[in-house]
Coordinates of C-alpha atoms in Angstrom, one line a residue:
Chain A
X1 CA 88.6 -42.9 -44.7
X2 CA 87.3 -45.1 -41.7
X3 CA 86.6 -43.5 -38.3
X4 CA 89.3 -45.8 -37.1
X5 CA 91.8 -44.2 -39.9
X6 CA 90.4 -40.7 -39.0
X7 CA 91.2 -40.7 -35.4
X8 CA 94.6 -42.2 -36.2
X9 CA 95.2 -38.9 -38.3
X10 CA 93.7 -36.6 -35.9
X11 CA 96.0 -38.0 -33.1
X12 CA 99.0 -38.5 -34.9
X13 CA 98.6 -34.8 -36.1
X14 CA 98.2 -33.5 -32.6
X15 CA 100.3 -35.7 -30.3
X16 CA 104.0 -35.3 -29.6
X17 CA 106.2 -37.9 -31.8
X18 CA 106.7 -40.0 -28.8
X19 CA 103.1 -40.3 -27.5
X20 CA 101.9 -41.0 -31.1
X21 CA 104.5 -43.9 -31.4
X22 CA 103.3 -45.5 -28.3
X23 CA 99.9 -45.3 -29.5
X24 CA 100.7 -47.2 -32.8
X25 CA 102.7 -49.8 -31.2
X26 CA 100.1 -50.3 -28.6
X27 CA 97.6 -50.6 -31.4
X28 CA 99.9 -53.0 -33.3
X29 CA 100.5 -55.3 -30.3
X30 CA 96.8 -55.6 -29.4
X31 CA 95.8 -57.0 -32.9
X32 CA 98.9 -59.1 -33.2
X33 CA 99.4 -60.8 -29.8
X34 CA 95.5 -61.9 -29.5
X35 CA 96.0 -61.2 -25.4
X36 CA 93.1 -59.0 -24.1
X37 CA 95.9 -57.9 -21.2
X38 CA 97.5 -55.6 -23.8
X39 CA 94.5 -53.9 -24.7
X40 CA 93.3 -53.6 -20.7
X41 CA 97.2 -52.2 -19.8
X42 CA 97.2 -49.5 -23.0
X43 CA 93.7 -48.3 -22.4
X44 CA 94.8 -47.4 -18.7
X45 CA 97.7 -46.1 -19.4
X46 CA 96.4 -43.6 -21.9
X47 CA 96.0 -41.1 -19.2
X48 CA 99.7 -41.1 -18.8
X49 CA 100.9 -41.2 -22.4
X50 CA 98.3 -39.0 -24.4
X51 CA 96.9 -36.4 -21.7
X52 CA 93.9 -34.9 -21.8
X53 CA 94.0 -32.2 -24.2
X54 CA 90.5 -31.5 -26.4
X55 CA 90.9 -33.4 -29.6
X56 CA 91.3 -30.4 -32.0
X57 CA 89.0 -30.3 -35.0
X58 CA 88.5 -28.1 -37.6
X59 CA 85.4 -27.6 -39.3
X60 CA 86.6 -29.7 -42.3
X61 CA 87.8 -32.6 -39.9
X62 CA 83.9 -32.6 -38.5
X63 CA 82.8 -32.7 -42.0
X64 CA 85.0 -35.7 -42.6
X65 CA 83.9 -37.6 -39.6
X66 CA 80.2 -37.1 -40.4
X67 CA 80.7 -38.4 -44.0
X68 CA 83.0 -41.8 -43.0
X69 CA 80.1 -42.2 -40.3
X70 CA 76.4 -40.4 -40.7
X71 CA 75.6 -38.1 -37.9
X72 CA 79.4 -38.8 -36.0
X73 CA 80.0 -35.6 -34.1
X74 CA 83.4 -36.0 -32.3
X75 CA 83.3 -31.9 -31.5
X76 CA 84.1 -32.4 -28.0
X77 CA 86.3 -35.6 -28.0
X78 CA 89.4 -35.2 -26.0
X79 CA 92.6 -36.5 -27.2
X80 CA 92.1 -39.3 -24.4
X81 CA 88.7 -40.5 -25.6
X82 CA 89.9 -40.7 -29.1
X83 CA 93.1 -42.5 -28.2
X84 CA 90.7 -45.1 -25.6
X85 CA 88.1 -45.6 -28.7
X86 CA 91.2 -45.8 -31.3
X87 CA 92.8 -48.9 -29.3
X88 CA 89.3 -50.6 -29.2
X89 CA 88.9 -50.3 -32.7
X90 CA 92.3 -51.9 -33.3
X91 CA 90.0 -54.7 -32.7
X92 CA 87.7 -53.9 -35.7
X93 CA 88.3 -56.7 -38.0
X94 CA 87.2 -59.0 -35.5
X95 CA 83.7 -58.1 -34.2
X96 CA 83.6 -61.2 -32.0
X97 CA 86.8 -60.3 -29.8
X98 CA 85.8 -56.3 -30.0
X99 CA 82.3 -57.0 -28.6
X100 CA 83.9 -59.5 -25.7
X101 CA 86.8 -57.0 -24.7
X102 CA 84.9 -54.0 -24.6
X103 CA 82.3 -55.7 -22.2
X104 CA 85.4 -56.5 -20.0
X105 CA 86.6 -53.1 -20.2
X106 CA 83.5 -51.6 -19.2
X107 CA 83.3 -53.8 -16.1
X108 CA 86.5 -52.6 -14.9
X109 CA 86.6 -49.5 -16.3
X110 CA 87.0 -45.9 -14.6
X111 CA 84.6 -43.0 -15.2
X112 CA 86.7 -41.3 -17.5
X113 CA 87.0 -44.5 -19.6
X114 CA 83.2 -45.4 -19.0
X115 CA 82.7 -41.9 -21.0
X116 CA 84.9 -42.6 -24.0
X117 CA 83.8 -46.1 -24.6
X118 CA 80.3 -45.0 -24.6
X119 CA 81.1 -42.2 -27.0
X120 CA 82.5 -44.9 -29.4
X121 CA 79.3 -46.5 -29.3
X122 CA 78.4 -45.7 -33.3
X123 CA 82.2 -46.9 -34.3
X124 CA 82.0 -50.3 -33.2
X125 CA 80.9 -53.1 -36.0
X126 CA 77.9 -55.6 -35.6
X127 CA 75.9 -52.4 -33.7
X128 CA 72.8 -54.0 -32.6
X129 CA 75.5 -56.4 -30.4
X130 CA 75.6 -53.1 -28.3
X131 CA 72.1 -52.7 -27.5
X132 CA 72.1 -54.2 -24.1
X133 CA 75.4 -52.6 -23.0
X134 CA 74.1 -49.0 -23.9
X135 CA 71.3 -49.3 -22.2
X136 CA 72.9 -50.7 -19.0
X137 CA 75.2 -47.7 -19.4
X138 CA 72.4 -45.0 -18.9
X139 CA 71.5 -46.6 -16.0
X140 CA 74.3 -44.8 -14.3
X141 CA 74.2 -42.2 -11.7
X142 CA 76.9 -40.1 -13.0
X143 CA 76.0 -37.5 -15.5
X144 CA 78.8 -37.5 -17.5
X145 CA 78.5 -40.9 -18.3
X146 CA 74.8 -40.6 -19.0
X147 CA 75.8 -37.7 -21.4
X148 CA 78.7 -39.9 -23.4
X149 CA 75.4 -42.2 -24.6
X150 CA 72.3 -39.6 -24.7
X151 CA 73.9 -36.5 -26.2
X152 CA 75.8 -36.0 -29.9
X153 CA 75.8 -39.7 -30.3
X154 CA 73.8 -41.2 -33.0
X155 CA 73.7 -44.6 -31.6
X156 CA 70.4 -44.6 -29.5
X157 CA 68.4 -42.8 -32.3
X158 CA 69.4 -45.5 -34.6
X159 CA 69.2 -48.7 -32.3
X160 CA 66.7 -48.1 -29.3
X161 CA 63.7 -49.2 -29.1
X162 CA 61.0 -47.2 -28.3
X163 CA 60.6 -47.7 -24.4
X164 CA 64.4 -47.4 -23.9
X165 CA 64.4 -44.1 -26.3
X166 CA 61.7 -42.8 -24.1
X167 CA 63.2 -43.6 -21.1
X168 CA 67.1 -41.9 -21.9
X169 CA 64.9 -38.6 -22.9
X170 CA 63.0 -39.0 -19.7
X171 CA 66.4 -39.1 -17.7
X172 CA 68.4 -36.3 -19.8
X173 CA 65.4 -33.6 -18.2
X174 CA 65.5 -35.6 -14.9
X175 CA 69.3 -35.1 -14.6
X176 CA 69.2 -31.8 -15.9
X177 CA 71.1 -32.4 -19.3
X178 CA 69.9 -30.3 -22.4
X179 CA 67.5 -32.2 -25.0
X180 CA 68.8 -30.4 -27.9
X181 CA 72.2 -32.3 -28.7
X182 CA 70.1 -35.7 -28.4
X183 CA 70.7 -37.0 -31.8
X184 CA 67.2 -37.7 -33.8
X185 CA 65.2 -36.2 -30.7
X186 CA 62.6 -34.9 -33.4
X187 CA 62.7 -38.2 -35.4
X188 CA 62.1 -40.5 -32.7
X189 CA 59.5 -38.3 -30.9
X190 CA 56.3 -40.3 -30.1
X191 CA 52.8 -40.4 -28.7
X192 CA 53.8 -42.2 -25.7
X193 CA 56.7 -40.1 -24.9
X194 CA 54.6 -37.4 -25.2
X195 CA 52.5 -38.3 -22.4
X196 CA 55.1 -39.3 -20.1
X197 CA 56.6 -36.1 -20.6
X198 CA 53.3 -34.3 -19.8
X199 CA 52.9 -36.1 -16.5
X200 CA 56.5 -35.1 -15.4
X201 CA 55.9 -31.3 -16.4
X202 CA 52.8 -32.3 -13.7
X203 CA 54.9 -33.6 -11.2
X204 CA 57.2 -30.8 -11.4
X205 CA 54.5 -28.3 -11.1
X206 CA 53.0 -30.1 -8.3
X207 CA 56.5 -29.9 -6.3
X208 CA 56.9 -26.3 -7.3
X209 CA 60.1 -27.0 -9.6
X210 CA 60.5 -25.3 -12.8
X211 CA 60.0 -27.4 -16.2
X212 CA 62.6 -27.3 -18.8
X213 CA 61.3 -25.4 -22.1
X214 CA 62.6 -27.9 -24.1
X215 CA 60.2 -30.8 -22.9
X216 CA 57.6 -29.2 -25.2
X217 CA 59.7 -29.9 -28.3
X218 CA 58.9 -33.8 -27.8
X219 CA 55.4 -33.0 -27.2
X220 CA 54.0 -30.8 -29.5
X221 CA 53.9 -33.1 -32.6
X222 CA 51.6 -35.2 -30.8
X223 CA 49.6 -32.7 -29.0
X224 CA 46.0 -32.9 -28.6
X225 CA 43.2 -33.2 -26.0
X226 CA 44.3 -32.8 -22.5
X227 CA 47.9 -32.3 -23.8
X228 CA 46.7 -29.0 -25.4
X229 CA 45.5 -27.6 -21.7
X230 CA 48.9 -28.1 -20.4
X231 CA 50.5 -25.9 -23.3
X232 CA 47.5 -23.5 -22.7
X233 CA 48.7 -23.2 -19.1
X234 CA 52.2 -22.7 -19.8
X235 CA 51.5 -20.0 -22.6
X236 CA 49.3 -18.1 -20.1
X237 CA 51.5 -18.5 -16.9
X238 CA 54.8 -19.3 -18.0
X239 CA 58.3 -17.2 -18.3
X240 CA 58.9 -15.5 -21.9
X241 CA 61.2 -18.6 -22.8
X242 CA 58.6 -21.2 -21.7
X243 CA 56.2 -19.1 -23.8
X244 CA 58.4 -19.3 -26.8
X245 CA 58.6 -23.1 -26.5
X246 CA 55.0 -23.6 -26.6
X247 CA 54.6 -21.8 -29.5
X248 CA 56.9 -23.7 -31.3
X249 CA 55.2 -26.9 -29.6
X250 CA 51.8 -25.5 -31.0
X251 CA 53.2 -25.1 -34.6
X252 CA 54.3 -28.9 -34.6
X253 CA 50.7 -30.2 -33.2
X254 CA 48.1 -31.8 -35.8
X255 CA 45.5 -30.5 -33.8
X256 CA 43.3 -27.8 -35.1
X257 CA 42.8 -26.3 -31.8
X258 CA 46.5 -26.2 -31.3
X259 CA 46.9 -23.3 -34.0
X260 CA 43.7 -21.7 -32.8
X261 CA 45.8 -21.4 -29.0
X262 CA 48.6 -19.9 -31.1
X263 CA 46.5 -17.2 -32.6
X264 CA 45.7 -15.9 -29.0
X265 CA 49.1 -14.4 -29.2
X266 CA 49.8 -12.4 -32.3
X267 CA 53.5 -11.7 -31.7
X268 CA 54.4 -15.1 -30.9
X269 CA 52.3 -16.8 -33.5
X270 CA 54.0 -14.0 -35.8
X271 CA 57.8 -14.9 -34.8
X272 CA 57.0 -18.6 -35.2
X273 CA 55.5 -18.2 -38.6
X274 CA 58.4 -15.7 -39.8
X275 CA 60.9 -18.6 -38.4
X276 CA 62.3 -16.5 -35.9
X277 CA 62.2 -18.7 -33.0
X278 CA 64.0 -22.2 -33.4
X279 CA 64.6 -24.7 -30.6
X280 CA 68.1 -24.2 -30.8
X281 CA 67.4 -20.8 -29.8
X282 CA 65.0 -21.7 -27.0
X283 CA 67.9 -24.0 -25.8
X284 CA 70.6 -21.6 -26.2
X285 CA 68.6 -18.6 -23.9
Chain B
X1 CA 95.4 -25.3 6.1
X2 CA 94.6 -28.3 3.7
X3 CA 94.6 -31.8 4.7
X4 CA 94.9 -35.2 3.0
X5 CA 93.6 -38.0 4.4
X6 CA 95.8 -40.7 2.7
X7 CA 93.9 -44.0 4.2
X8 CA 90.1 -43.8 4.3
X9 CA 87.1 -46.3 3.4
X10 CA 84.8 -43.8 1.7
X11 CA 82.4 -46.6 0.1
X12 CA 81.9 -47.2 4.2
X13 CA 81.2 -43.4 4.5
X14 CA 77.9 -41.2 4.2
X15 CA 77.6 -38.1 2.4
X16 CA 77.8 -36.3 5.5
X17 CA 81.3 -37.4 5.7
X18 CA 82.0 -35.9 2.8
X19 CA 80.6 -32.7 3.5
X20 CA 82.1 -32.5 7.0
X21 CA 85.7 -33.3 5.4
X22 CA 85.6 -31.1 2.6
X23 CA 84.3 -28.1 5.1
X24 CA 87.4 -28.9 7.7
X25 CA 90.2 -28.3 4.7
X26 CA 90.3 -32.0 3.3
X27 CA 91.3 -31.6 -0.3
X28 CA 92.3 -34.9 -1.4
X29 CA 92.1 -38.7 -0.2
X30 CA 93.2 -42.2 -0.6
X31 CA 91.0 -45.1 -0.1
X32 CA 93.0 -48.2 -0.5
X33 CA 91.1 -51.5 -1.3
X34 CA 90.4 -53.6 1.5
X35 CA 88.3 -56.1 3.5
X36 CA 84.5 -55.0 3.7
X37 CA 84.3 -56.7 7.1
X38 CA 82.1 -59.5 5.5
X39 CA 84.4 -62.4 3.2
X40 CA 83.9 -61.9 -0.3
X41 CA 83.1 -65.6 -2.0
X42 CA 84.3 -64.7 -5.3
X43 CA 86.5 -62.7 -7.4
X44 CA 83.7 -61.2 -9.2
X45 CA 82.2 -59.6 -6.1
X46 CA 86.0 -58.0 -5.4
X47 CA 86.3 -56.9 -9.1
X48 CA 82.8 -54.6 -8.5
X49 CA 84.5 -53.4 -5.6
X50 CA 87.8 -52.1 -7.3
X51 CA 85.7 -50.8 -10.2
X52 CA 83.8 -48.8 -7.7
X53 CA 86.8 -47.4 -6.2
X54 CA 87.9 -46.2 -9.5
X55 CA 84.4 -45.0 -10.4
X56 CA 81.6 -44.2 -8.3
X57 CA 83.3 -43.4 -5.4
X58 CA 85.3 -41.0 -7.2
X59 CA 82.6 -39.7 -8.8
X60 CA 81.1 -39.1 -5.3
X61 CA 83.8 -37.6 -3.6
X62 CA 84.1 -34.9 -6.9
X63 CA 80.5 -33.7 -5.8
X64 CA 82.0 -32.3 -2.8
X65 CA 85.2 -31.1 -4.0
X66 CA 87.2 -34.0 -2.7
X67 CA 89.8 -35.4 -5.0
X68 CA 89.6 -39.1 -4.5
X69 CA 92.8 -41.6 -5.6
X70 CA 92.5 -45.1 -4.4
X71 CA 95.2 -48.2 -3.5
X72 CA 94.4 -51.3 -5.6
X73 CA 95.7 -54.5 -4.0
X74 CA 94.5 -57.7 -2.7
X75 CA 94.4 -57.3 1.3
X76 CA 96.0 -60.1 3.7
X77 CA 93.3 -61.0 5.7
X78 CA 91.5 -62.4 1.8
X79 CA 94.9 -63.5 1.0
X80 CA 94.0 -67.0 3.0
X81 CA 91.6 -67.8 0.7
X82 CA 93.7 -68.9 -1.8
X83 CA 91.2 -69.7 -4.3
X84 CA 90.0 -66.3 -4.3
X85 CA 93.3 -64.7 -4.0
X86 CA 94.7 -66.5 -7.2
X87 CA 91.7 -64.9 -9.4
X88 CA 92.2 -61.5 -7.9
X89 CA 95.7 -61.4 -8.5
X90 CA 95.1 -62.2 -12.2
X91 CA 92.6 -59.1 -11.9
X92 CA 94.9 -56.6 -10.3
X93 CA 97.0 -55.7 -13.7
X94 CA 93.7 -54.4 -15.2
X95 CA 93.1 -51.7 -12.5
X96 CA 96.8 -50.7 -11.3
X97 CA 98.1 -48.5 -13.9
X98 CA 94.6 -46.6 -14.3
X99 CA 94.7 -42.8 -13.8
X100 CA 94.7 -42.2 -10.0
X101 CA 95.7 -45.3 -8.8
X102 CA 98.4 -43.7 -6.8
X103 CA 99.9 -47.2 -4.7
X104 CA 99.4 -50.9 -4.9
X105 CA 97.6 -51.7 -1.6
X106 CA 97.1 -52.0 1.3
X107 CA 98.8 -55.4 1.2
X108 CA 101.0 -57.2 3.9
X109 CA 100.2 -59.4 6.9
X110 CA 97.3 -60.2 9.2
X111 CA 97.3 -63.5 10.9
X112 CA 101.2 -63.7 9.5
X113 CA 100.2 -67.0 7.5
X114 CA 102.4 -68.5 4.5
X115 CA 99.5 -67.6 2.4
X116 CA 99.8 -63.8 3.2
X117 CA 103.3 -64.1 2.5
X118 CA 103.1 -65.3 -0.7
X119 CA 100.8 -63.3 -2.0
X120 CA 102.5 -60.2 -0.4
X121 CA 105.5 -60.8 -2.3
X122 CA 103.6 -61.8 -5.5
X123 CA 102.3 -58.3 -5.1
X124 CA 105.5 -56.7 -4.1
X125 CA 106.9 -57.8 -7.5
X126 CA 104.0 -56.6 -9.2
X127 CA 104.4 -52.9 -7.9
X128 CA 108.1 -53.3 -8.7
X129 CA 107.4 -54.6 -12.4
X130 CA 105.1 -51.9 -13.0
X131 CA 107.1 -49.0 -11.0
X132 CA 104.1 -48.3 -7.9
X133 CA 104.3 -46.9 -4.7
X134 CA 103.3 -49.7 -2.2
X135 CA 100.8 -49.0 0.9
X136 CA 101.6 -51.5 3.6
X137 CA 99.2 -52.6 6.2
X138 CA 100.9 -53.7 9.6
X139 CA 99.4 -56.4 11.6
X140 CA 97.4 -55.4 14.8
X141 CA 98.7 -58.7 16.7
X142 CA 102.3 -59.3 16.8
X143 CA 102.7 -55.9 15.3
X144 CA 106.7 -55.1 16.3
X145 CA 107.3 -58.7 14.2
X146 CA 105.0 -58.1 11.7
X147 CA 106.0 -54.3 10.7
X148 CA 109.6 -55.5 10.6
X149 CA 109.0 -58.6 8.8
X150 CA 107.2 -56.5 6.3
X151 CA 110.1 -54.2 6.0
X152 CA 112.5 -57.2 5.6
X153 CA 110.4 -58.9 2.7
X154 CA 110.0 -55.7 0.8
X155 CA 113.7 -55.1 0.5
X156 CA 114.4 -58.9 -0.2
X157 CA 112.0 -58.5 -3.2
X158 CA 113.8 -55.4 -4.4
X159 CA 111.3 -52.7 -3.5
X160 CA 113.2 -49.2 -2.3
X161 CA 112.1 -48.3 1.1
X162 CA 111.4 -45.2 -0.2
X163 CA 108.7 -46.1 -2.3
X164 CA 106.8 -47.9 0.6
X165 CA 104.3 -46.3 3.3
X166 CA 104.3 -48.6 6.3
X167 CA 100.6 -48.2 8.2
X168 CA 99.2 -48.1 11.3
X169 CA 102.7 -47.3 13.3
X170 CA 102.9 -47.0 17.1
X171 CA 105.5 -46.1 19.7
X172 CA 106.9 -49.4 19.3
X173 CA 107.4 -49.7 15.6
X174 CA 108.2 -45.9 14.3
X175 CA 112.1 -45.8 15.0
X176 CA 112.6 -49.2 13.2
X177 CA 110.4 -48.1 10.2
X178 CA 112.3 -44.2 10.4
X179 CA 115.6 -45.8 10.6
X180 CA 115.0 -47.9 7.8
X181 CA 114.1 -45.4 5.2
X182 CA 110.5 -46.2 4.9
X183 CA 107.3 -43.6 5.6
X184 CA 105.7 -44.1 8.8
X185 CA 102.1 -43.4 8.7
X186 CA 99.7 -43.5 11.7
X187 CA 96.2 -44.3 12.1
X188 CA 94.3 -42.2 14.6
X189 CA 91.3 -44.3 15.6
X190 CA 89.2 -43.1 18.5
X191 CA 89.8 -45.5 21.5
X192 CA 92.1 -47.7 20.2
X193 CA 95.7 -47.8 18.0
X194 CA 97.0 -44.2 18.0
X195 CA 94.9 -41.3 20.1
X196 CA 95.2 -37.7 19.0
X197 CA 97.3 -37.0 21.9
X198 CA 100.0 -39.8 21.5
X199 CA 100.2 -38.6 17.7
X200 CA 101.3 -35.0 19.0
X201 CA 103.5 -37.1 21.3
X202 CA 105.4 -38.8 18.4
X203 CA 105.4 -35.5 16.4
X204 CA 107.7 -33.9 19.2
X205 CA 109.8 -36.5 19.6
X206 CA 110.5 -37.8 16.1
X207 CA 109.7 -34.7 14.0
X208 CA 107.8 -34.3 10.7
X209 CA 110.3 -36.3 8.1
X210 CA 108.5 -39.3 6.7
X211 CA 105.5 -39.0 8.9
X212 CA 102.2 -39.4 8.1
X213 CA 98.8 -39.3 9.8
X214 CA 95.5 -41.0 8.3
X215 CA 92.2 -41.7 9.7
X216 CA 91.6 -45.0 8.2
X217 CA 87.7 -44.5 8.7
X218 CA 85.8 -47.5 7.5
X219 CA 82.0 -48.9 8.8
X220 CA 83.9 -49.4 12.2
X221 CA 83.8 -46.5 15.1
X222 CA 86.3 -44.1 13.6
X223 CA 86.7 -40.8 12.6
X224 CA 86.6 -39.2 9.3
X225 CA 87.9 -35.9 10.6
X226 CA 90.9 -37.4 12.5
X227 CA 93.6 -35.5 10.1
X228 CA 92.2 -32.1 10.7
X229 CA 91.4 -32.5 14.4
X230 CA 94.9 -34.1 15.1
X231 CA 96.3 -31.0 13.0
X232 CA 94.6 -28.5 15.3
X233 CA 95.7 -30.4 18.4
X234 CA 99.4 -30.1 17.1
X235 CA 98.9 -26.7 16.4
X236 CA 97.4 -26.1 19.8
X237 CA 100.2 -27.9 21.4
X238 CA 102.5 -25.7 20.0
X239 CA 103.8 -28.1 17.1
X240 CA 104.9 -25.6 14.2
X241 CA 102.9 -24.6 11.4
X242 CA 105.2 -26.1 9.0
X243 CA 105.9 -29.6 10.8
X244 CA 101.6 -29.8 10.9
X245 CA 101.5 -29.0 7.2
X246 CA 104.0 -31.8 6.8
X247 CA 102.6 -34.5 8.6
X248 CA 99.0 -33.7 7.8
X249 CA 99.4 -32.8 4.3
X250 CA 102.5 -32.2 2.1
X251 CA 104.3 -35.8 3.4
X252 CA 101.5 -37.9 2.1
X253 CA 101.4 -35.8 -1.4
X254 CA 105.2 -36.4 -1.6
X255 CA 105.2 -40.0 -0.6
X256 CA 101.9 -41.0 -3.1
X257 CA 102.6 -38.2 -5.7
X258 CA 105.9 -40.4 -6.8
X259 CA 104.4 -41.8 -9.7
X260 CA 102.5 -38.8 -11.1
X261 CA 99.1 -40.1 -10.3
X262 CA 98.4 -37.4 -7.2
X263 CA 99.5 -33.7 -7.9
X264 CA 98.6 -30.9 -6.0
X265 CA 97.6 -29.0 -9.1
X266 CA 94.9 -31.2 -9.4
X267 CA 93.0 -29.6 -6.5
X268 CA 94.7 -26.0 -6.8
X269 CA 94.0 -25.9 -10.6
X270 CA 91.3 -27.8 -11.3
X271 CA 90.5 -27.8 -15.0
X272 CA 87.4 -25.9 -16.1
X273 CA 84.2 -27.4 -15.0
X274 CA 83.0 -29.4 -18.0
X275 CA 81.3 -33.2 -18.4
X276 CA 85.2 -34.8 -18.4
X277 CA 85.9 -33.0 -15.4
X278 CA 83.5 -35.0 -13.2
X279 CA 83.0 -31.9 -11.0
X280 CA 79.3 -31.6 -11.5
X281 CA 76.0 -33.0 -11.5
X282 CA 73.6 -33.5 -8.5
X283 CA 72.9 -37.3 -8.6
X284 CA 74.2 -37.2 -5.2
X285 CA 73.0 -34.3 -3.5
X286 CA 69.5 -35.1 -4.8
X287 CA 68.3 -31.6 -5.9
X288 CA 70.5 -29.6 -3.4
X289 CA 73.0 -27.1 -5.0
X290 CA 76.4 -29.1 -5.4
X291 CA 78.9 -27.7 -2.8
X292 CA 81.8 -27.5 -5.1
X293 CA 81.7 -23.5 -5.5
X294 CA 81.2 -23.2 -1.8
X295 CA 84.3 -24.6 -0.7
X296 CA 86.1 -20.9 0.1
X297 CA 83.7 -20.1 2.8
X298 CA 85.1 -23.1 5.0
X299 CA 86.9 -21.2 7.5
X300 CA 83.9 -20.0 9.4
X301 CA 82.3 -23.5 9.3
X302 CA 85.0 -25.5 10.8
X303 CA 84.8 -24.4 14.4
X304 CA 81.1 -25.6 14.1
X305 CA 81.4 -28.8 12.0
X306 CA 85.0 -30.0 13.5
X307 CA 86.4 -28.7 16.7
X308 CA 83.1 -28.9 19.0

C-alpha cells in the first residue's frame, strides 16, 4: 500500500461516515476539476469536517507506514493533518501540479495547515523539489511548525545539504526542541556541526544558562583535541544527567584520549560498556 | 469578569499590550483585516498580511494565553484601487473558510464611492454564499447616511441583519441599527469617537441587547484595554454585572460565534499543551517563562495594570 492509500484507510476507519464521504468526494473533485480553488477550500474546511482528534494508529499500522515509506512515522499525527496531506496527495499523479499547488497553499496557510503540509514532506513525489520549501519552513519562529519539519520527519536527513542540516540541529537546541526525535541524527553527524555545537555550549556557559545534555550526542563522534576539554569540563562539573551524556559521547569518540578520560569515572565507564546508558534514556530523564 | 475585544489590530501592537490585556481578563480577540495606514500597492502584500492574521499573529497571541480570531476582507479605503481590489477579491476564498475566521470584514464605506459600493456588495454576496457573519465598518464622515446605506445594501443582497455587526456606532446611529435587527458595536477610542463615559450613558439608555464594545486599537492613539476599562466604569456607574458581561463579552461571542469558529470552550477548556495546540514555545518571550499558566493570578494585578 502507498502512504496515500494508508491515509485513506486510516481516516475512513476513524471518521464518521459523513466526514469520510466528504473527504473522498473532495479528493475526487480536486483530481477531476483541475482547479486549485477546490483544493484550497477543501483544505480549509478540514478543521470543520474532520475534527482534530488524534489519528488512531496501532503498532501494526505504524509498521505498515514504515514499510510503505521508509522511516515514515505518523505516530503523533492528528486526523486533520492526515486529511490535509491526503487531499494534497490527491495530486500525486501530477507532481508538477502538486508542487505548484503546495507552494501556494503554504503561502496562504494558517498555522495548523503549515504543520500538516510540512509533516507531509516525506510523502510528496519528486522529493528534491521541496528542499527550498523545507528550509524556508525552518526559518519560522513558531515552534510547532519548526518541529513538523525537524522531528520524526525523514525528509531533512535524506535531502538537506550539510549546512542546512547543521542549522536545523542548532536551531532545534536553540528553541528547546528535543534532539532524539530528529531522524538520522547520528547518521548525519559531522565535524563542522560538532564545532558549532561546542561553540554554542560555550555561549550558553558564558550566559550562565544550561546546556542540553543531548548536544553532546552530535559532538561525540568528532570529539578530539579542544573538544575533549569541553567534555572533560562537563564530566567534572556537570549534573549526573550531563555526565551520563558525556560518557556516551566519549565512547563514540575515535580519539584514544577520550577513552582514557572516560576511565576516570569507573562507574560511568562500566555503565556505558554494559549498554546501560543510551541516548534515549538520557533524553527521557 | 472575562472580556472579548471583538475588534483590535494586534499586528500594530506590542507584546506589552498582549501582556496587559491578558492580565486585565481579555480571553479572546478578533483582528479584522484592514488598511495598514499606508496604501498597499499590490495583491502580494495583501496576501502576506492575510497570512499573518491566520499565522504569526495567532501564534503570538497564544503565547499570552489569548485566543486570536480574525475577520478577512477587503477594506473600504482600498476598494478604491480597483486593480488591487479585483486581485484581492480573488484571494479571499483562500482564507474565508479557514479555522478561526469568524467573519468577513471589515467591509463597508469610507468615502462612499461607487467603487466602495461595488466591492461591498460583491463581498456581501460572498458572505452569503459561504454562510458567513459580516463585520461592517461605518464611515467617519457622513456617518449616519453611510450607516443606513450599509444596512440597506446588506438587506438588498440578502444577508440577514442578525448575521451583520455594524461597527463604530455613536449616539446618532444606534437606534436605527438596533431597530433594524443588526448588532450594534461601539469603538472606544480615547479622545475621539466614543469616550468611555458616553458608552455608559448608551448602556443606560439602550440596555444590553445586541450591544457590543471594542477598542479598534491600531497604530494610532488607541487603548488596548478600552474594553475592560469601560466595563469597570459601567459597573462603577451602577450598571448590572449581567448587562456589563453581555456588552463586554457575551454578545460578541453570540454574534461572532454563529458559524462555530469561536466557542467559549476554546479558552475555558483548552486542549492539552502539545505542539498542535500552539499554546507553548517562547520565541516571542525570548527566554522568559511563558505566561500561559499564570493567568489565574490576574485579579491582584488588574488594579496595578489597568485602572490606575
